[in-house]
CSV table of C-alpha atoms in Angstrom, one decimal:
chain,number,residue,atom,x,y,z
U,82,UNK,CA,13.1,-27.8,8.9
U,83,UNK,CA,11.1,-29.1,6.4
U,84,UNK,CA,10.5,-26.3,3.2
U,85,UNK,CA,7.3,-26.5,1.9
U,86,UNK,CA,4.7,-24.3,0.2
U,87,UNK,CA,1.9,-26.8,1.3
U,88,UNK,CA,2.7,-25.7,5.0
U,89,UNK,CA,2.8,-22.1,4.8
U,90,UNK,CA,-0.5,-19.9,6.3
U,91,UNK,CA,-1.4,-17.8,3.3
U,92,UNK,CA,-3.9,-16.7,6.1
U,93,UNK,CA,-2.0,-14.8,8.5
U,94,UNK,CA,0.3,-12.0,9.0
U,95,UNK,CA,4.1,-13.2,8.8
U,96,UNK,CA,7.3,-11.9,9.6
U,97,UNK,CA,10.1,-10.7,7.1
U,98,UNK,CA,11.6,-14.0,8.0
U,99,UNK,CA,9.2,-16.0,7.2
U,100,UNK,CA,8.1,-14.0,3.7
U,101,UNK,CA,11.7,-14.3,2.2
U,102,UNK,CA,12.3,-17.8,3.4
U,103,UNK,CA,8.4,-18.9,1.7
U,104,UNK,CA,9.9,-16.5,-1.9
U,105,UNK,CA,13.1,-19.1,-1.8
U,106,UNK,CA,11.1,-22.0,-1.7
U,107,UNK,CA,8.1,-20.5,-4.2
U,108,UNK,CA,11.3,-20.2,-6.0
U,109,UNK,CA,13.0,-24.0,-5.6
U,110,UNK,CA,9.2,-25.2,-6.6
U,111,UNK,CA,8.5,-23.5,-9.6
U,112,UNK,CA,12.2,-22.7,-11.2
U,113,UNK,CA,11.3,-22.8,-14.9
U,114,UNK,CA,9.2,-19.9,-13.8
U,115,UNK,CA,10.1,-17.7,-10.9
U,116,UNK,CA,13.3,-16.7,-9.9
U,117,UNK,CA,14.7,-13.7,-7.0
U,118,UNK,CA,16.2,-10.6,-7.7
U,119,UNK,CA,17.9,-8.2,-5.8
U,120,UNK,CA,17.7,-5.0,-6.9
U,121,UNK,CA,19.1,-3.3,-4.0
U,122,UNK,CA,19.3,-2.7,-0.5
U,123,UNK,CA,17.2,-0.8,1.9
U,124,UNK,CA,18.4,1.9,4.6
U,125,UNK,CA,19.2,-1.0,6.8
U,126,UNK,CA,20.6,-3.1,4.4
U,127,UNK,CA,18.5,-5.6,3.4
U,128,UNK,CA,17.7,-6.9,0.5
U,129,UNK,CA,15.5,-5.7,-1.9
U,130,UNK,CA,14.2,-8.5,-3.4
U,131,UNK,CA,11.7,-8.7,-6.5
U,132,UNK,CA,10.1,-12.1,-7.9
U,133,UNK,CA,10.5,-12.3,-11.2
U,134,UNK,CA,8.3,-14.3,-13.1
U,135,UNK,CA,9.3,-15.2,-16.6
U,136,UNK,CA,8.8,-18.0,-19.3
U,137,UNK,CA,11.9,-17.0,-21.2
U,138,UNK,CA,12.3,-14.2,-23.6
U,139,UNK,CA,14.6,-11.0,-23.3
U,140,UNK,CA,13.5,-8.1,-22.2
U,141,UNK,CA,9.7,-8.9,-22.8
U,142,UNK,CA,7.4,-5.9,-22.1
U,143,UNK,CA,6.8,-6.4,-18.1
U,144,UNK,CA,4.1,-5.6,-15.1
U,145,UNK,CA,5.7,-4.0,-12.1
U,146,UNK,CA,3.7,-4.9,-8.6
U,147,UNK,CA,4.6,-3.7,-5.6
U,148,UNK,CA,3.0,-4.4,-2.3
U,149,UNK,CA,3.9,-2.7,1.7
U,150,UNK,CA,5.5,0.5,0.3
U,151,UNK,CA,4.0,2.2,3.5
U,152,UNK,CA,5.2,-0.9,5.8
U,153,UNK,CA,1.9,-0.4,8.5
U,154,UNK,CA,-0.2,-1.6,5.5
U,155,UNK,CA,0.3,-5.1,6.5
U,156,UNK,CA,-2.9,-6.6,4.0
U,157,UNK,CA,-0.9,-5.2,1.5
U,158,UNK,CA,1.9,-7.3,1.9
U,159,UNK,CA,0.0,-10.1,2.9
U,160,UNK,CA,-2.2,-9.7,-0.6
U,161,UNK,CA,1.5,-9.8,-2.4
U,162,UNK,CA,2.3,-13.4,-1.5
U,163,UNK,CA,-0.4,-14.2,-2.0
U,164,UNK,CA,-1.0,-13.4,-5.4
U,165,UNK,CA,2.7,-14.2,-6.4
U,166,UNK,CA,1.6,-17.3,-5.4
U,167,UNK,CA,-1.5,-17.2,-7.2
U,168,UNK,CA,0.4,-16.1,-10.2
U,169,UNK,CA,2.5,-19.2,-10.2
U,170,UNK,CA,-0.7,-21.2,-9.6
U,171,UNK,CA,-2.2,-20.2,-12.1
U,172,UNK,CA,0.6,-20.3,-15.2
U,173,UNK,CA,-0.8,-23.4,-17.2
U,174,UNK,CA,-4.1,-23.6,-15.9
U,175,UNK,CA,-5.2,-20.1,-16.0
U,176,UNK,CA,-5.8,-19.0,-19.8
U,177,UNK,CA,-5.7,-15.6,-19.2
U,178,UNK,CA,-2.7,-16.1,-16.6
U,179,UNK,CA,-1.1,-18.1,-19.2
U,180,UNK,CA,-1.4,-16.1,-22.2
U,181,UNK,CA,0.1,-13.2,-20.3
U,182,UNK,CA,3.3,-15.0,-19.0
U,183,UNK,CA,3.5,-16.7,-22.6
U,184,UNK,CA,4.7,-12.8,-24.2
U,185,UNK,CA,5.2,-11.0,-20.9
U,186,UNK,CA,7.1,-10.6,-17.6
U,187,UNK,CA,6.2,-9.5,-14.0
U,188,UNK,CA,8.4,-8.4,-11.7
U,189,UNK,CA,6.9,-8.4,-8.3
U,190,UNK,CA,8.0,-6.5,-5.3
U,191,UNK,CA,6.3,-7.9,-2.4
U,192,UNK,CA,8.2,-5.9,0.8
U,193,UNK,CA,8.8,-2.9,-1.1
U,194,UNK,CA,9.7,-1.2,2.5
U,195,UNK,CA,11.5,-3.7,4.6
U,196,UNK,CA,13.1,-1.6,7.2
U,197,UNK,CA,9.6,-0.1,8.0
U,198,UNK,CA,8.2,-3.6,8.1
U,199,UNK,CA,10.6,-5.0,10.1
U,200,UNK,CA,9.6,-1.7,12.7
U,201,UNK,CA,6.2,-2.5,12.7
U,202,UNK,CA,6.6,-5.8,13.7
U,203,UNK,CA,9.1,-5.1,16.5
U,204,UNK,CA,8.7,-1.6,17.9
U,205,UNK,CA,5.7,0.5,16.2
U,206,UNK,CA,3.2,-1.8,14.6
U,207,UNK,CA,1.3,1.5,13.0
U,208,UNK,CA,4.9,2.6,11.3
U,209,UNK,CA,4.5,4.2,8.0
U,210,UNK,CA,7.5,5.7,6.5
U,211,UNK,CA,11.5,4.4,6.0
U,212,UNK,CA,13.4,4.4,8.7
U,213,UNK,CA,16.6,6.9,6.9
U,214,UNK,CA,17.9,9.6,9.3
U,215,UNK,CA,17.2,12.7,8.6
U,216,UNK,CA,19.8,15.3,9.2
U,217,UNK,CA,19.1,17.8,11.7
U,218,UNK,CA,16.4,16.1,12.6
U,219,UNK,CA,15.3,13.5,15.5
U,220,UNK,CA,12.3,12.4,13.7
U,221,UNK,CA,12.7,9.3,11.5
U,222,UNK,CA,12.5,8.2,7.9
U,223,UNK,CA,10.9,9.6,4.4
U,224,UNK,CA,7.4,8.6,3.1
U,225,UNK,CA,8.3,6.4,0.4
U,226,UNK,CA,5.2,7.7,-1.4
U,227,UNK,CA,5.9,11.4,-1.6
U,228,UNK,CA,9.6,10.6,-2.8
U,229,UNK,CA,9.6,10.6,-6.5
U,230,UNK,CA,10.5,12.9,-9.3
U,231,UNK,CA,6.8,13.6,-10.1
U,232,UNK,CA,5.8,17.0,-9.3
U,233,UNK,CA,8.4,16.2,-6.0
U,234,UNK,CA,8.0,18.8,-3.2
U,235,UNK,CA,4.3,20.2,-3.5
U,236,UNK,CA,0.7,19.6,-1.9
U,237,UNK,CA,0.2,16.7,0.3
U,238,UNK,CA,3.6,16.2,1.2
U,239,UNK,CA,5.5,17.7,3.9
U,240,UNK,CA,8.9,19.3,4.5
U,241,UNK,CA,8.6,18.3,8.2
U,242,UNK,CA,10.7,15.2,9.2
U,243,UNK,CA,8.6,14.3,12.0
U,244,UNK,CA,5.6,14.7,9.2
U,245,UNK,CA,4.1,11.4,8.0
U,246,UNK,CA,3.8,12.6,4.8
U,247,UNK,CA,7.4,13.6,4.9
U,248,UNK,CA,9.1,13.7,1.2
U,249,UNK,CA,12.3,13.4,1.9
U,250,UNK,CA,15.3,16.0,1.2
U,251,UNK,CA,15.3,15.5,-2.4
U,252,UNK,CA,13.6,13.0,-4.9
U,253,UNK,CA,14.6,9.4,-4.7
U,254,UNK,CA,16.4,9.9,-1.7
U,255,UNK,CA,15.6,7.1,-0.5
U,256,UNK,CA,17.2,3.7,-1.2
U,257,UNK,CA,14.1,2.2,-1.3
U,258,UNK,CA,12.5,4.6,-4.2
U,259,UNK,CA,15.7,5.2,-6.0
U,260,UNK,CA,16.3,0.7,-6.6
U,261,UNK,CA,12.7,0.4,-8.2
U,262,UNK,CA,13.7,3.9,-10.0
U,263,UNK,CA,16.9,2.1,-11.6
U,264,UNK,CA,15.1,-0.9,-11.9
U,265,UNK,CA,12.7,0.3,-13.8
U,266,UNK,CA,14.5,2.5,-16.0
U,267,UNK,CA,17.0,-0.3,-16.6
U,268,UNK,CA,14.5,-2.5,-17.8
U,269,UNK,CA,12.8,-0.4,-20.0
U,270,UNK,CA,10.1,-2.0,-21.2
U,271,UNK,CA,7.9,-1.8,-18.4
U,272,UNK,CA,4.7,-1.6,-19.7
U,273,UNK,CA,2.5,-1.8,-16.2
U,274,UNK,CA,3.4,-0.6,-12.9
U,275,UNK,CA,0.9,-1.1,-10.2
U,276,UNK,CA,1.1,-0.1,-6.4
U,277,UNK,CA,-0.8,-1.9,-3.7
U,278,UNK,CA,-2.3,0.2,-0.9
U,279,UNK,CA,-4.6,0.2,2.0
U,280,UNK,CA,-7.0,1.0,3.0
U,281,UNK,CA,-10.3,3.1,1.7
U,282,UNK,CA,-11.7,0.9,-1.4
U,283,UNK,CA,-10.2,2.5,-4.7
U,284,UNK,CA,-8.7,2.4,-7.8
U,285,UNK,CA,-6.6,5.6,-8.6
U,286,UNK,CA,-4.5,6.5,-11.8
U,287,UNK,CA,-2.3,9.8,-12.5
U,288,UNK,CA,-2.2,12.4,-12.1
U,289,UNK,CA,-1.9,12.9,-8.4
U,290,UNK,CA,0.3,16.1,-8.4
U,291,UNK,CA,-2.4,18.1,-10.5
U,292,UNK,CA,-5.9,18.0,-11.0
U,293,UNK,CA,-5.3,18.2,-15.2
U,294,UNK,CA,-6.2,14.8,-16.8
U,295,UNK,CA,-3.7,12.1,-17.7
U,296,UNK,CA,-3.4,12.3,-21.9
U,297,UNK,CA,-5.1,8.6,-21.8
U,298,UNK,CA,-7.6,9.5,-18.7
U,299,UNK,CA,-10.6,7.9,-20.8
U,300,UNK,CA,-8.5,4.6,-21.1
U,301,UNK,CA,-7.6,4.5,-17.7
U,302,UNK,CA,-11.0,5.4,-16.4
U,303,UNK,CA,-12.7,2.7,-18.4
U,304,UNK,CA,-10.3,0.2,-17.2
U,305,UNK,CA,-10.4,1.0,-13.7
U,306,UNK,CA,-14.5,1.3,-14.0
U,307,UNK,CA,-14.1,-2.7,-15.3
U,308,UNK,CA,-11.7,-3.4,-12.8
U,309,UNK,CA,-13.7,-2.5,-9.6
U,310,UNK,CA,-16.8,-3.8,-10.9
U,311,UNK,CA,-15.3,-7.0,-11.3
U,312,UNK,CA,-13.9,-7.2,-8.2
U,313,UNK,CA,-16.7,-5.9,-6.5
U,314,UNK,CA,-18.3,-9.0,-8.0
U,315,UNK,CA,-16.7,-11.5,-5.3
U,316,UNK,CA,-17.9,-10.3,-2.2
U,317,UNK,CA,-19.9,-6.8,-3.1
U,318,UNK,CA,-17.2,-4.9,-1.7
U,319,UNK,CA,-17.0,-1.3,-3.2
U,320,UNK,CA,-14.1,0.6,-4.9
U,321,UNK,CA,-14.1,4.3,-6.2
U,322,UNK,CA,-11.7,5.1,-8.8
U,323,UNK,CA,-10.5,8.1,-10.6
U,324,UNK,CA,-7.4,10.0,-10.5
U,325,UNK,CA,-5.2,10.6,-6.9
U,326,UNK,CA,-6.4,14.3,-7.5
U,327,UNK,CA,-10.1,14.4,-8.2
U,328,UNK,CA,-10.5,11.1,-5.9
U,329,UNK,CA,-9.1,12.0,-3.1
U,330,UNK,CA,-6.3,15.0,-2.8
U,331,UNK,CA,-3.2,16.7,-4.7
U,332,UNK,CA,0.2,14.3,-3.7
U,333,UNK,CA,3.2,15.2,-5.3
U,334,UNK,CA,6.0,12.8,-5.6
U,335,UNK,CA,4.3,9.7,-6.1
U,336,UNK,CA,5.0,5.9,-7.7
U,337,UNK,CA,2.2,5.7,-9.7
U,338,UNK,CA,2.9,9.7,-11.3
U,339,UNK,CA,6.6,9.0,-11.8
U,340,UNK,CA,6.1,6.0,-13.7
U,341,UNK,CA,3.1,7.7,-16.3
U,342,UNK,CA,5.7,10.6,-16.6
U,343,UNK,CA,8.5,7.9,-17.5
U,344,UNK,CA,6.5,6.6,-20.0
U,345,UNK,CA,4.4,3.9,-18.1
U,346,UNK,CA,0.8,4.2,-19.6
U,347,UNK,CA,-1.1,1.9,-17.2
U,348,UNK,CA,-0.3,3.3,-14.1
U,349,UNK,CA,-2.5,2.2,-11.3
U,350,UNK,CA,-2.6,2.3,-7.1
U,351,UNK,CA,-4.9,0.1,-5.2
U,352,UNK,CA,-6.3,1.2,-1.8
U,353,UNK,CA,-7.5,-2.3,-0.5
U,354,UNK,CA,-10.2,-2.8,2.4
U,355,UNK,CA,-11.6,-2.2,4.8
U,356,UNK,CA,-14.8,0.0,5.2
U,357,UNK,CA,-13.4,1.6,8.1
U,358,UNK,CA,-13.7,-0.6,11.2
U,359,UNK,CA,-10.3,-1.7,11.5
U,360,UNK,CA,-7.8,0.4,9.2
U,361,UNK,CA,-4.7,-0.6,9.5
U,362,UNK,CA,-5.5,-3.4,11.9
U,363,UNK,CA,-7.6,-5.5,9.4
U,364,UNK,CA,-8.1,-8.7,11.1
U,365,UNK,CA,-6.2,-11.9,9.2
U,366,UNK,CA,-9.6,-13.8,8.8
U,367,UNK,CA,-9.6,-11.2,5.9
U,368,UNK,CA,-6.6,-11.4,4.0
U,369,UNK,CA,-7.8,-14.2,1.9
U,370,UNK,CA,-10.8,-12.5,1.0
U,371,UNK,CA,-9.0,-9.1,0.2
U,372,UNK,CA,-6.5,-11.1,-2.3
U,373,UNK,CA,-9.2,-12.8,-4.3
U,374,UNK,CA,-11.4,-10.3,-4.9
U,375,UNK,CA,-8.3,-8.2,-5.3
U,376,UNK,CA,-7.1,-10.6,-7.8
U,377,UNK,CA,-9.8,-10.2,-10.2
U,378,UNK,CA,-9.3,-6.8,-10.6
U,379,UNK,CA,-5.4,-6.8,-11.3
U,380,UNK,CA,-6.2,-9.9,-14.1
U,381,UNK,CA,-8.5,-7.4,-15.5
U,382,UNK,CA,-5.3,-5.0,-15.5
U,383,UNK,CA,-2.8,-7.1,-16.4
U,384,UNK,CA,-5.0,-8.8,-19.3
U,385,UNK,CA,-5.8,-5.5,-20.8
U,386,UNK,CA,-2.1,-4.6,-21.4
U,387,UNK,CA,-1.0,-7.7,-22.5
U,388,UNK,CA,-4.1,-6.6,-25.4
U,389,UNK,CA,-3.2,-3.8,-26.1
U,390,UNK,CA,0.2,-2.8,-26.6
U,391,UNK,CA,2.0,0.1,-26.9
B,278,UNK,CA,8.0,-1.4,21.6
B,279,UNK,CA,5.4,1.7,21.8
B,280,UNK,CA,1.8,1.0,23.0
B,281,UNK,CA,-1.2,2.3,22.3
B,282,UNK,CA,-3.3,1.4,25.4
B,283,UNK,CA,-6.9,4.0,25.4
B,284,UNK,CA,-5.8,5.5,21.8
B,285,UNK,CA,-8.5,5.5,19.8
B,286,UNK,CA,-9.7,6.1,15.9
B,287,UNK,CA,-12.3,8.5,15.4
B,288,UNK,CA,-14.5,8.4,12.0
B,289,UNK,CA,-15.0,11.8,11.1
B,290,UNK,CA,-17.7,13.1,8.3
B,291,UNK,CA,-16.6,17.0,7.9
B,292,UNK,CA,-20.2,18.9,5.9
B,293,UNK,CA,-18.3,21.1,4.1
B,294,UNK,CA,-14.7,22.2,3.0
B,295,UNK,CA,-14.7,25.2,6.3
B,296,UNK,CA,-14.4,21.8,8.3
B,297,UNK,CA,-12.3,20.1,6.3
B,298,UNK,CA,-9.7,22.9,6.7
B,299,UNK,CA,-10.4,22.9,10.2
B,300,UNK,CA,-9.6,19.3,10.6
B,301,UNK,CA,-5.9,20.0,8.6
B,302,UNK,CA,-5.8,22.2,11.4
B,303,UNK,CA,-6.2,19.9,13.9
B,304,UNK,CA,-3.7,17.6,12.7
B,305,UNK,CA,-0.9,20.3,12.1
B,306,UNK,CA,-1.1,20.4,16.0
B,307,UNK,CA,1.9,19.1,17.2
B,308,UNK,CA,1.0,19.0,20.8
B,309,UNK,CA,-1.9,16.6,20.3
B,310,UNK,CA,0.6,13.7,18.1
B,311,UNK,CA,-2.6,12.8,16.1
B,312,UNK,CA,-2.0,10.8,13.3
B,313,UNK,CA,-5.1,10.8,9.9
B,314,UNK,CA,-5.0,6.9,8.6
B,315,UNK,CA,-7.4,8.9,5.9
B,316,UNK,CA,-6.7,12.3,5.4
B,317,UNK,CA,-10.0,14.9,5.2
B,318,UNK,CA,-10.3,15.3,1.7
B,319,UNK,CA,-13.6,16.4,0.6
B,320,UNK,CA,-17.1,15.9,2.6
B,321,UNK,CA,-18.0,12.9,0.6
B,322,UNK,CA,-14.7,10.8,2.1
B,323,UNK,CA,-14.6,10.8,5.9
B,324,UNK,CA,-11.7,11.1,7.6
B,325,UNK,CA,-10.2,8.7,10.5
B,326,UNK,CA,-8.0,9.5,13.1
B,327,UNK,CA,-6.1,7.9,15.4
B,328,UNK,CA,-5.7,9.7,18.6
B,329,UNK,CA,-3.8,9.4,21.4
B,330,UNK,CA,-5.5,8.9,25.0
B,331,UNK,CA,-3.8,11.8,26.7
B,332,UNK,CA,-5.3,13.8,23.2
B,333,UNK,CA,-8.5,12.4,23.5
B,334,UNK,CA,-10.9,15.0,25.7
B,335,UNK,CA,-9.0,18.0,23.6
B,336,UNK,CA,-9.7,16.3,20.7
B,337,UNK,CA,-13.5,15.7,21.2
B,338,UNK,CA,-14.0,19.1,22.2
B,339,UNK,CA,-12.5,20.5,19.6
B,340,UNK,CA,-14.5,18.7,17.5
B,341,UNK,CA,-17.7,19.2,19.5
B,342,UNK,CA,-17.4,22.5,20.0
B,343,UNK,CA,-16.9,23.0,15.7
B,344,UNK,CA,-20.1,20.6,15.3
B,345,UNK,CA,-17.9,18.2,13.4
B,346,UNK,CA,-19.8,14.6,13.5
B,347,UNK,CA,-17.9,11.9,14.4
B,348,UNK,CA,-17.9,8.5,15.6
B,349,UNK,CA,-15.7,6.2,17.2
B,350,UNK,CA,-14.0,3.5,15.1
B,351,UNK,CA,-11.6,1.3,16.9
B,352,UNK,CA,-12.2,1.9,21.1
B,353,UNK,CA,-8.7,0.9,21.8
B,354,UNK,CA,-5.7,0.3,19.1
B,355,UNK,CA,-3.9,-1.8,21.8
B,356,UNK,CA,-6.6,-4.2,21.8
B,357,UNK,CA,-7.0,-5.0,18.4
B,358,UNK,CA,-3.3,-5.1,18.6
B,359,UNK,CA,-3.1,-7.5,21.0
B,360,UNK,CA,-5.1,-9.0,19.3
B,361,UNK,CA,-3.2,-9.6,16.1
B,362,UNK,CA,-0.6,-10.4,18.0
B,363,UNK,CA,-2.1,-13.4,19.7
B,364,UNK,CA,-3.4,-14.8,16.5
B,365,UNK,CA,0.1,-14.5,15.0
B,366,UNK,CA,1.4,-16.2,17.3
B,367,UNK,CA,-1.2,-19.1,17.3
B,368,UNK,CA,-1.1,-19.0,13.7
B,369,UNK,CA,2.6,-19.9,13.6
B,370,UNK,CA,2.7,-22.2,16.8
């Protein structure tokens, strides 16, 4: 079979398969740039992999992305490769693309909950969670975003197995939370983390476990008020922003809080479209459209850290 | 593989937070397996719901009978997922 980039359908919704095969061969065609980490295995066992992209360096401050945490969010996913593709794209030709690989790294996690997408694709398309066994329980698998040390076992999350919102029995239980965790910690010089969403047009920041503000709220807020206007530039679409809590509800235990308490200033979570006619089910005609405009707003991001460092 | 034939997503727009915690209500009902895509938060954010066909008339009255405005967002999930299932395959053929 031939392996090409040329041939792969940035346009519709692929398999697991077919996204790690595409990362090797993003990989083979841009080597001086991009190369495949594993940073650990899921539930199931496979691979957690993260695309790093790199112009050399050690241990150069670094933006995290991750993408399909909640694995029924399938633009998510579909937004990651393609920006990751974009990103490589971009590196020369881009200045602001450029400049930002020239001092800095991004690691970028495109199937951050594989055994939940795999589900979705074979048994329960609208599958949200892991897919760990809970003891005691019949009901399956931990919210992946209620699972971290950050204010771990309050509001909006549940003690209930068979509750979507379920935390898990203690923070970073889950395989899939506890790699990134290490990962991150390892690294330490993460200087970005950034979780990717859907669906319900925002840009949220910390804190999401209480309604306080986040000690650099008026950075954040300015940011994400620059971010969503540019984005909204492409195709009008419109994003709220804000903190998790005065945006939209107290929930404990999440990526973006866990990193801001680690010591990750711009901590940000996108909620990608739609407007509410297909949720979950977003046709593919719009994944394209969703990564551009999406695009703009994480350069905004990623520029404004590489300005201003910390 | 589980279907979702007649389930459908309702767009809900609660007018104040006495609905709001009536919807929470609603979805801590085990009996009825509804599932919020968006959670009620406040009344400026509506909320959507996916509900089940067998949960459908108990769900609508509920909601009726509180005066809770809603619409309906997707008719039938299994639609749209056939749907995306079709194109997938066409896409990759």
């Amino acid at each position: 079979t031939e392996r090409s980039i040329s041939t792969f359908d940035f346009a519709s919704y692929h398999t697991i398969e077919e996204i790690y095969d595409w990362m090797d061969v993003l990989v083979d065609d841009h080597p001086n740039l991009i190369s495949k980490i594993e940073i650990g295995q899921s539930y199931e066992n496979r691979s957690l992999y993260v695309l790093k992209f790199s112009t050399g360096g050690s241990n150069r401050p670094a933006i995290w992305l991750d993408t399909g945490i909640h694995s029924r969010e399938w633009i998510t996913q579909a937004t990651g490769v393609w920006t990751a593709n974009k990103i490589a794209e971009e590196y020369g030709q881009d200045p602001s693309v450029t400049a930002i690989l020239d001092s800095m790294d991004i690691f970028f996690e495109i199937i951050a909950n594989p055994d939940g997408f795999v589900f979705t694709h074979s048994s329960n398309r609208l599958w949200r969670k892991t897919r760990s066994v809970n003891a005691g329980s019949d009901c399956i698998g931990v919210d992946p975003n209620r699972n971290w040390n950050a204010g771990f076992g309050g509001s909006g999350s549940s003690n209930d197995p068979c509750s979507d919102l379920y935390r898990g029995p203690y923070a970073h239980s889950e395989r899939e939370v506890k790699a990134v965790v290490d990962f991150i910690q390892g690294h330490g010089n993460v200087k970005s983390v950034i979780s990717i969403h859907s669906y319900s047009q925002m840009l949220l920041f910390p804190y999401g476990y209480k309604r306080g503000p986040a000690a650099h709220h008026q950075e954040l807020n300015e940011l994400a008020k620059k971010a969503v206007r540019d984005l909204a530039a492409m195709y009008g679409t419109k994003y709220s922003y804000g903190s998790i809590a005065n945006t939209i509800y107290l929930a404990d235990g999440t990526t973006v809080d866990w990193a801001y308490d680690n010591g990750v200033k711009y901590s940000f979570t996108f909620e990608l479209r739609d407007t509410g006619r297909y949720g979950f089910l977003l046709p593919s005609t719009q994944i394209i459209p969703t990564a551009t405009e999406t695009w703009l707003a994480l350069l905004d991001i990623m520029v404004h850290v590489l300005e201003n460092p910390y | 593989e589980r279907l979702f034939v007649g389930d459908q997503v309702l767009r809900i727009t609660a007018r104040d937070e006495e609905q709001i915690a009536l919807l929470r209500v609603l979805g801590e009902r085990a009996e009825l397996q509804v599932d919020f895509w968006r959670d009620p938060t406040s009344p400026d954010h509506p909320a959507d719901l996916r509900v089940p066909f067998p949960s459908l008339q108990a769900v609508k009255i509920f909601l009726e009978s509180h005066s809770i405005s809603y619409s309906i967002m997707i008719e039938d999930v299994q639609e749209l997922l056939d749907e995306e299932k079709k194109n997938m395959t066409k896409s990759r053929r």
